[in-house]
PDB file of C-alpha atoms in Angstrom:
ATOM      1  CA  ASN A   1     231.442 -13.934  46.779  1.00 63.00           C
ATOM      2  CA  ALA A   2     230.609 -10.698  44.931  1.00 75.00           C
ATOM      3  CA  GLY A   3     228.829 -12.080  41.775  1.00 92.00           C
ATOM      4  CA  VAL A   4     227.973  -9.194  39.736  1.00 95.00           C
ATOM      5  CA  THR A   5     229.118  -5.614  40.687  1.00 95.00           C
ATOM      6  CA  GLN A   6     227.723  -2.479  39.201  1.00 96.00           C
ATOM      7  CA  THR A   7     229.050   1.233  39.703  1.00 96.00           C
ATOM      8  CA  PRO A   8     227.799   3.616  40.208  1.00 96.00           C
ATOM      9  CA  LYS A   9     224.517   2.883  42.314  1.00 95.00           C
ATOM     10  CA  PHE A  10     223.214   6.143  41.748  1.00 96.00           C
ATOM     11  CA  GLN A  11     223.859   8.922  39.365  1.00 96.00           C
ATOM     12  CA  VAL A  12     222.134  12.426  38.455  1.00 97.00           C
ATOM     13  CA  LEU A  13     222.884  13.900  35.032  1.00 96.00           C
ATOM     14  CA  LYS A  14     222.091  16.809  32.949  1.00 97.00           C
ATOM     15  CA  THR A  15     220.742  16.238  29.309  1.00 97.00           C
ATOM     16  CA  GLY A  16     223.482  16.049  27.025  1.00 97.00           C
ATOM     17  CA  GLN A  17     226.153  14.864  29.796  1.00 97.00           C
ATOM     18  CA  SER A  18     227.985  11.543  29.297  1.00 96.00           C
ATOM     19  CA  MET A  19     228.845   8.722  31.525  1.00 96.00           C
ATOM     20  CA  THR A  20     229.512   5.131  31.805  1.00 97.00           C
ATOM     21  CA  LEU A  21     227.977   2.639  34.063  1.00 98.00           C
ATOM     22  CA  GLN A  22     230.698  -0.068  34.889  1.00 97.00           C
ATOM     23  CA  CYS A  23     230.054  -3.973  35.362  1.00 97.00           C
ATOM     24  CA  ALA A  24     231.982  -6.747  36.610  1.00 97.00           C
ATOM     25  CA  GLN A  25     231.444 -10.445  37.328  1.00 96.00           C
ATOM     26  CA  ASP A  26     233.513 -12.969  39.011  1.00 95.00           C
ATOM     27  CA  MET A  27     231.747 -16.406  38.001  1.00 93.00           C
ATOM     28  CA  ASN A  28     233.861 -16.771  34.850  1.00 92.00           C
ATOM     29  CA  HIS A  29     230.698 -16.558  32.888  1.00 91.00           C
ATOM     30  CA  ASN A  30     231.166 -16.049  29.249  1.00 90.00           C
ATOM     31  CA  SER A  31     227.715 -13.824  28.387  1.00 89.00           C
ATOM     32  CA  MET A  32     226.843 -10.583  29.852  1.00 92.00           C
ATOM     33  CA  TYR A  33     223.717  -8.365  29.710  1.00 93.00           C
ATOM     34  CA  TRP A  34     222.650  -4.646  29.940  1.00 96.00           C
ATOM     35  CA  TYR A  35     218.908  -4.242  30.853  1.00 95.00           C
ATOM     36  CA  ARG A  36     216.974  -1.107  31.626  1.00 96.00           C
ATOM     37  CA  GLN A  37     213.928  -1.334  33.813  1.00 92.00           C
ATOM     38  CA  ASP A  38     211.165   0.964  33.735  1.00 91.00           C
ATOM     39  CA  PRO A  39     207.352   1.319  35.455  1.00 84.00           C
ATOM     40  CA  GLY A  40     205.037  -0.943  33.745  1.00 81.00           C
ATOM     41  CA  MET A  41     207.655  -2.300  30.869  1.00 84.00           C
ATOM     42  CA  GLY A  42     209.410  -4.902  32.906  1.00 84.00           C
ATOM     43  CA  LEU A  43     213.001  -5.441  31.936  1.00 90.00           C
ATOM     44  CA  ARG A  44     214.033  -4.649  28.268  1.00 92.00           C
ATOM     45  CA  LEU A  45     217.475  -5.658  27.202  1.00 92.00           C
ATOM     46  CA  ILE A  46     219.832  -2.992  25.661  1.00 95.00           C
ATOM     47  CA  TYR A  47     222.997  -4.923  24.606  1.00 94.00           C
ATOM     48  CA  TYR A  48     224.581  -8.134  25.271  1.00 91.00           C
ATOM     49  CA  SER A  49     227.813  -9.970  24.848  1.00 91.00           C
ATOM     50  CA  ALA A  50     227.820 -13.611  24.207  1.00 86.00           C
ATOM     51  CA  SER A  51     231.357 -13.966  24.631  1.00 86.00           C
ATOM     52  CA  GLU A  52     234.613 -11.770  25.197  1.00 88.00           C
ATOM     53  CA  GLY A  53     235.087  -9.801  21.857  1.00 88.00           C
ATOM     54  CA  THR A  54     231.493  -9.697  20.804  1.00 90.00           C
ATOM     55  CA  THR A  55     228.581  -7.456  21.269  1.00 93.00           C
ATOM     56  CA  ASP A  56     224.948  -7.441  19.812  1.00 91.00           C
ATOM     57  CA  LYS A  57     222.107  -5.132  19.974  1.00 92.00           C
ATOM     58  CA  GLY A  58     218.999  -5.957  22.116  1.00 90.00           C
ATOM     59  CA  GLU A  59     215.611  -4.720  21.874  1.00 89.00           C
ATOM     60  CA  VAL A  60     216.326  -0.780  22.843  1.00 95.00           C
ATOM     61  CA  PRO A  61     220.083  -0.095  21.845  1.00 96.00           C
ATOM     62  CA  ASN A  62     219.512   3.457  20.621  1.00 96.00           C
ATOM     63  CA  GLY A  63     221.540   6.226  22.704  1.00 96.00           C
ATOM     64  CA  TYR A  64     223.781   3.685  23.893  1.00 97.00           C
ATOM     65  CA  ASN A  65     227.089   2.031  23.085  1.00 97.00           C
ATOM     66  CA  VAL A  66     228.963  -1.013  25.011  1.00 97.00           C
ATOM     67  CA  SER A  67     232.495  -2.225  25.416  1.00 96.00           C
ATOM     68  CA  ARG A  68     233.362  -5.854  26.552  1.00 95.00           C
ATOM     69  CA  LEU A  69     236.540  -5.031  27.837  1.00 88.00           C
ATOM     70  CA  ASN A  70     237.517  -8.427  28.901  1.00 95.00           C
ATOM     71  CA  LYS A  71     235.876 -11.606  30.117  1.00 94.00           C
ATOM     72  CA  ARG A  72     234.840 -10.156  33.375  1.00 96.00           C
ATOM     73  CA  GLU A  73     233.915  -6.425  32.294  1.00 97.00           C
ATOM     74  CA  PHE A  74     230.976  -5.170  30.470  1.00 97.00           C
ATOM     75  CA  SER A  75     230.430  -1.366  30.326  1.00 97.00           C
ATOM     76  CA  LEU A  76     227.445   0.775  29.260  1.00 98.00           C
ATOM     77  CA  ARG A  77     228.022   4.159  27.851  1.00 97.00           C
ATOM     78  CA  LEU A  78     225.392   7.202  27.332  1.00 96.00           C
ATOM     79  CA  GLU A  79     227.124   9.491  25.024  1.00 93.00           C
ATOM     80  CA  SER A  80     224.534  12.195  25.290  1.00 96.00           C
ATOM     81  CA  ALA A  81     221.932  11.539  28.101  1.00 96.00           C
ATOM     82  CA  ALA A  82     218.205  12.385  27.470  1.00 97.00           C
ATOM     83  CA  PRO A  83     215.308  12.270  29.996  1.00 96.00           C
ATOM     84  CA  SER A  84     213.960   9.192  28.433  1.00 96.00           C
ATOM     85  CA  GLN A  85     217.288   7.582  29.561  1.00 97.00           C
ATOM     86  CA  THR A  86     215.826   7.863  33.040  1.00 97.00           C
ATOM     87  CA  SER A  87     215.791   4.271  34.480  1.00 97.00           C
ATOM     88  CA  VAL A  88     217.114   1.814  36.625  1.00 95.00           C
ATOM     89  CA  TYR A  89     219.981  -0.234  34.761  1.00 97.00           C
ATOM     90  CA  PHE A  90     220.918  -3.769  35.606  1.00 95.00           C
ATOM     91  CA  CYS A  91     223.914  -5.655  34.431  1.00 96.00           C
ATOM     92  CA  ALA A  92     223.616  -9.377  34.370  1.00 94.00           C
ATOM     93  CA  SER A  93     225.850 -12.342  33.325  1.00 93.00           C
ATOM     94  CA  SER A  94     225.197 -16.113  32.309  1.00 89.00           C
ATOM     95  CA  GLU A  95     227.172 -19.371  31.534  1.00 83.00           C
ATOM     96  CA  ASN A  96     225.670 -19.885  28.171  1.00 67.00           C
ATOM     97  CA  GLY A  97     224.529 -23.771  27.410  1.00 54.00           C
ATOM     98  CA  GLN A  98     224.564 -24.752  31.223  1.00 52.00           C
ATOM     99  CA  VAL A  99     221.542 -23.822  32.570  1.00 55.00           C
ATOM    100  CA  PRO A 100     219.030 -21.912  29.978  1.00 61.00           C
ATOM    101  CA  GLY A 101     218.167 -18.604  31.189  1.00 69.00           C
ATOM    102  CA  GLU A 102     219.647 -18.455  34.412  1.00 83.00           C
ATOM    103  CA  LEU A 103     220.774 -14.890  34.351  1.00 89.00           C
ATOM    104  CA  PHE A 104     222.734 -13.539  37.549  1.00 91.00           C
ATOM    105  CA  PHE A 105     221.927  -9.785  38.118  1.00 93.00           C
ATOM    106  CA  GLY A 106     223.555  -6.917  39.721  1.00 94.00           C
ATOM    107  CA  GLU A 107     221.928  -4.509  42.304  1.00 92.00           C
ATOM    108  CA  GLY A 108     221.177  -2.118  39.729  1.00 94.00           C
ATOM    109  CA  SER A 109     222.049   1.624  39.147  1.00 96.00           C
ATOM    110  CA  ARG A 110     219.605   4.293  39.168  1.00 95.00           C
ATOM    111  CA  LEU A 111     220.053   7.120  36.510  1.00 97.00           C
ATOM    112  CA  THR A 112     218.232  10.121  36.530  1.00 97.00           C
ATOM    113  CA  VAL A 113     218.654  12.568  33.656  1.00 97.00           C
ATOM    114  CA  LEU A 114     217.369  16.032  34.111  1.00 96.00           C
TER     115      LEU A 114
ATOM    116  CA  GLY B   1     207.965 -12.338  18.248  1.00 78.00           C
ATOM    117  CA  ASN B   2     208.351 -13.678  22.080  1.00 84.00           C
ATOM    118  CA  SER B   3     205.998 -12.184  24.472  1.00 90.00           C
ATOM    119  CA  VAL B   4     205.247 -12.809  28.284  1.00 93.00           C
ATOM    120  CA  THR B   5     201.807 -11.415  29.712  1.00 94.00           C
ATOM    121  CA  GLN B   6     201.575 -11.481  33.586  1.00 93.00           C
ATOM    122  CA  MET B   7     198.713 -10.203  35.997  1.00 86.00           C
ATOM    123  CA  GLU B   8     198.758  -6.835  36.949  1.00 82.00           C
ATOM    124  CA  GLY B   9     199.617  -5.411  40.228  1.00 84.00           C
ATOM    125  CA  PRO B  10     200.015  -4.478  42.684  1.00 93.00           C
ATOM    126  CA  VAL B  11     198.569  -7.596  44.643  1.00 95.00           C
ATOM    127  CA  THR B  12     197.951  -7.268  48.308  1.00 97.00           C
ATOM    128  CA  LEU B  13     197.435 -10.497  50.622  1.00 96.00           C
ATOM    129  CA  SER B  14     197.258 -11.309  54.372  1.00 97.00           C
ATOM    130  CA  GLU B  15     199.946 -13.157  55.741  1.00 97.00           C
ATOM    131  CA  GLU B  16     199.233 -17.256  55.181  1.00 96.00           C
ATOM    132  CA  ALA B  17     197.177 -16.448  52.119  1.00 97.00           C
ATOM    133  CA  PHE B  18     197.022 -18.566  48.892  1.00 97.00           C
ATOM    134  CA  LEU B  19     198.872 -16.812  45.985  1.00 97.00           C
ATOM    135  CA  THR B  20     198.513 -17.001  42.265  1.00 97.00           C
ATOM    136  CA  ILE B  21     200.190 -14.856  39.875  1.00 97.00           C
ATOM    137  CA  ASN B  22     199.319 -15.488  36.324  1.00 97.00           C
ATOM    138  CA  CYS B  23     201.664 -15.689  33.331  1.00 97.00           C
ATOM    139  CA  THR B  24     200.668 -16.642  29.800  1.00 97.00           C
ATOM    140  CA  TYR B  25     203.357 -16.497  26.893  1.00 95.00           C
ATOM    141  CA  THR B  26     203.568 -16.401  23.232  1.00 93.00           C
ATOM    142  CA  ALA B  27     206.596 -18.072  21.691  1.00 89.00           C
ATOM    143  CA  THR B  28     207.746 -19.919  18.485  1.00 82.00           C
ATOM    144  CA  GLY B  29     209.162 -23.213  19.096  1.00 79.00           C
ATOM    145  CA  TYR B  30     209.814 -24.632  22.925  1.00 81.00           C
ATOM    146  CA  PRO B  31     210.951 -21.960  25.108  1.00 88.00           C
ATOM    147  CA  SER B  32     211.959 -22.484  28.440  1.00 90.00           C
ATOM    148  CA  LEU B  33     210.099 -20.691  31.376  1.00 94.00           C
ATOM    149  CA  PHE B  34     211.183 -18.801  34.473  1.00 95.00           C
ATOM    150  CA  TRP B  35     210.093 -16.970  37.512  1.00 96.00           C
ATOM    151  CA  TYR B  36     212.662 -14.291  38.817  1.00 96.00           C
ATOM    152  CA  VAL B  37     211.985 -12.241  42.061  1.00 96.00           C
ATOM    153  CA  GLN B  38     213.153  -8.813  43.004  1.00 93.00           C
ATOM    154  CA  TYR B  39     213.286  -7.937  46.575  1.00 94.00           C
ATOM    155  CA  PRO B  40     213.424  -4.180  47.486  1.00 89.00           C
ATOM    156  CA  GLY B  41     216.559  -2.629  46.639  1.00 85.00           C
ATOM    157  CA  GLU B  42     218.352  -5.753  45.018  1.00 88.00           C
ATOM    158  CA  GLY B  43     218.728  -7.399  41.443  1.00 89.00           C
ATOM    159  CA  LEU B  44     216.669 -10.191  40.278  1.00 92.00           C
ATOM    160  CA  GLN B  45     217.230 -13.659  41.301  1.00 93.00           C
ATOM    161  CA  LEU B  46     216.085 -16.794  39.761  1.00 93.00           C
ATOM    162  CA  LEU B  47     213.200 -18.339  41.507  1.00 96.00           C
ATOM    163  CA  LEU B  48     212.148 -21.163  39.586  1.00 96.00           C
ATOM    164  CA  LYS B  49     212.557 -22.659  36.247  1.00 94.00           C
ATOM    165  CA  ALA B  50     210.909 -25.329  33.714  1.00 94.00           C
ATOM    166  CA  THR B  51     212.519 -26.196  30.659  1.00 89.00           C
ATOM    167  CA  LYS B  52     209.873 -28.570  29.130  1.00 89.00           C
ATOM    168  CA  ALA B  53     206.140 -29.020  28.899  1.00 92.00           C
ATOM    169  CA  ASP B  54     204.465 -30.729  32.220  1.00 94.00           C
ATOM    170  CA  ASP B  55     207.668 -29.831  34.171  1.00 95.00           C
ATOM    171  CA  LYS B  56     207.133 -28.583  37.528  1.00 97.00           C
ATOM    172  CA  GLY B  57     209.406 -25.747  38.939  1.00 96.00           C
ATOM    173  CA  SER B  58     209.494 -25.304  42.704  1.00 97.00           C
ATOM    174  CA  ASN B  59     211.563 -23.324  45.360  1.00 97.00           C
ATOM    175  CA  LYS B  60     210.848 -21.932  48.695  1.00 95.00           C
ATOM    176  CA  GLY B  61     207.470 -23.203  48.843  1.00 97.00           C
ATOM    177  CA  PHE B  62     206.520 -21.751  45.314  1.00 98.00           C
ATOM    178  CA  GLU B  63     205.540 -23.930  42.440  1.00 98.00           C
ATOM    179  CA  ALA B  64     204.850 -23.243  38.719  1.00 98.00           C
ATOM    180  CA  THR B  65     203.980 -25.909  35.996  1.00 97.00           C
ATOM    181  CA  TYR B  66     204.653 -25.591  32.372  1.00 96.00           C
ATOM    182  CA  ARG B  67     201.299 -25.954  30.564  1.00 95.00           C
ATOM    183  CA  LYS B  68     201.909 -25.942  26.753  1.00 92.00           C
ATOM    184  CA  GLU B  69     198.175 -26.649  25.807  1.00 93.00           C
ATOM    185  CA  THR B  70     197.351 -23.240  27.717  1.00 95.00           C
ATOM    186  CA  THR B  71     200.837 -21.456  27.240  1.00 95.00           C
ATOM    187  CA  SER B  72     200.814 -20.805  30.844  1.00 96.00           C
ATOM    188  CA  PHE B  73     203.129 -20.918  33.650  1.00 97.00           C
ATOM    189  CA  HIS B  74     201.500 -19.544  36.785  1.00 98.00           C
ATOM    190  CA  LEU B  75     203.105 -18.825  40.227  1.00 98.00           C
ATOM    191  CA  GLU B  76     201.508 -20.310  43.423  1.00 98.00           C
ATOM    192  CA  LYS B  77     202.133 -20.599  46.899  1.00 98.00           C
ATOM    193  CA  GLY B  78     200.015 -22.248  49.496  1.00 96.00           C
ATOM    194  CA  SER B  79     201.082 -19.764  52.339  1.00 96.00           C
ATOM    195  CA  VAL B  80     202.576 -16.371  51.979  1.00 97.00           C
ATOM    196  CA  GLN B  81     204.965 -14.777  54.558  1.00 97.00           C
ATOM    197  CA  VAL B  82     205.620 -11.107  55.021  1.00 96.00           C
ATOM    198  CA  SER B  83     209.325 -12.249  53.313  1.00 96.00           C
ATOM    199  CA  ASP B  84     207.587 -12.754  50.137  1.00 97.00           C
ATOM    200  CA  SER B  85     206.795  -9.203  49.310  1.00 97.00           C
ATOM    201  CA  ALA B  86     208.750  -8.560  46.264  1.00 96.00           C
ATOM    202  CA  VAL B  87     208.343  -7.984  42.668  1.00 94.00           C
ATOM    203  CA  TYR B  88     207.898 -11.131  40.810  1.00 96.00           C
ATOM    204  CA  PHE B  89     208.646 -11.435  36.830  1.00 95.00           C
ATOM    205  CA  CYS B  90     207.730 -14.266  34.579  1.00 96.00           C
ATOM    206  CA  ALA B  91     210.267 -14.721  31.695  1.00 94.00           C
ATOM    207  CA  LEU B  92     210.789 -16.996  28.634  1.00 91.00           C
ATOM    208  CA  SER B  93     213.935 -17.828  27.203  1.00 86.00           C
ATOM    209  CA  ARG B  94     214.840 -18.748  23.517  1.00 75.00           C
ATOM    210  CA  ARG B  95     217.991 -19.705  22.068  1.00 67.00           C
ATOM    211  CA  ASP B  96     219.238 -17.291  18.814  1.00 62.00           C
ATOM    212  CA  PHE B  97     221.907 -18.465  17.186  1.00 57.00           C
ATOM    213  CA  GLY B  98     223.394 -20.350  20.279  1.00 57.00           C
ATOM    214  CA  ASN B  99     222.623 -17.302  22.176  1.00 63.00           C
ATOM    215  CA  GLU B 100     220.432 -17.419  25.213  1.00 65.00           C
ATOM    216  CA  LYS B 101     217.981 -14.379  25.403  1.00 76.00           C
ATOM    217  CA  LEU B 102     215.300 -13.881  28.138  1.00 85.00           C
ATOM    218  CA  THR B 103     211.921 -11.960  27.334  1.00 88.00           C
ATOM    219  CA  PHE B 104     210.532 -10.753  30.730  1.00 91.00           C
ATOM    220  CA  GLY B 105     206.922  -9.898  31.399  1.00 93.00           C
ATOM    221  CA  THR B 106     205.996  -6.433  33.044  1.00 92.00           C
ATOM    222  CA  GLY B 107     206.522  -7.466  36.799  1.00 93.00           C
ATOM    223  CA  THR B 108     203.889  -8.115  39.842  1.00 95.00           C
ATOM    224  CA  ARG B 109     204.516  -6.336  42.817  1.00 94.00           C
ATOM    225  CA  LEU B 110     203.382  -8.450  45.795  1.00 96.00           C
ATOM    226  CA  THR B 111     202.731  -7.226  49.207  1.00 97.00           C
ATOM    227  CA  ILE B 112     201.986  -9.362  52.220  1.00 97.00           C
ATOM    228  CA  ILE B 113     200.612  -7.745  55.387  1.00 97.00           C
ATOM    229  CA  PRO B 114     200.666  -9.357  58.727  1.00 94.00           C
TER     230      PRO B 114
END
């Protein structure tokens, strides 16, 4: 039972490079999310997708784009990476309306931008 | 806006000690409240939840009671174990236009020493 799978787990980029974080869930959930985790700041929502075909900005969307490719997959793209985007990124999914606030998280992707 | 404040860490306790991690919240309406736990190298997972005032959530020996009068949801455990070492996040959930959104606290790192 894979749950939420993120790739890659680790990545080092130089300033200005681009990359895409991939996320897939096998729980048939409608909603998917991208968070970043920074020391002393907890988790902050970057983007979310309430259902296939829709995406919306969260608290900290600047510098990121997302694609909800299908119901299973939700990718996060950094077009021109900056050192401020050094963080641990978590993808999560939930079944809206069933159990409020119960998110299922991937193991995280640690990104370093030099 | 919605916010969650939880006690600063890190917290270090001896095995079998009593644990309290404080959490207070600010929100309009009637949010649901959660504790998530993050074990080393893993994503967050739901520990317990409470969806209305005076509800008590419990799991794995942990408990938290939704106190509307004090806007609090403190996490407690009577006798901690080394395996409880992790980062604990308090969170609240509000439904905006049918979409569930979680707001997280900054996290409290707990270390239990044998």
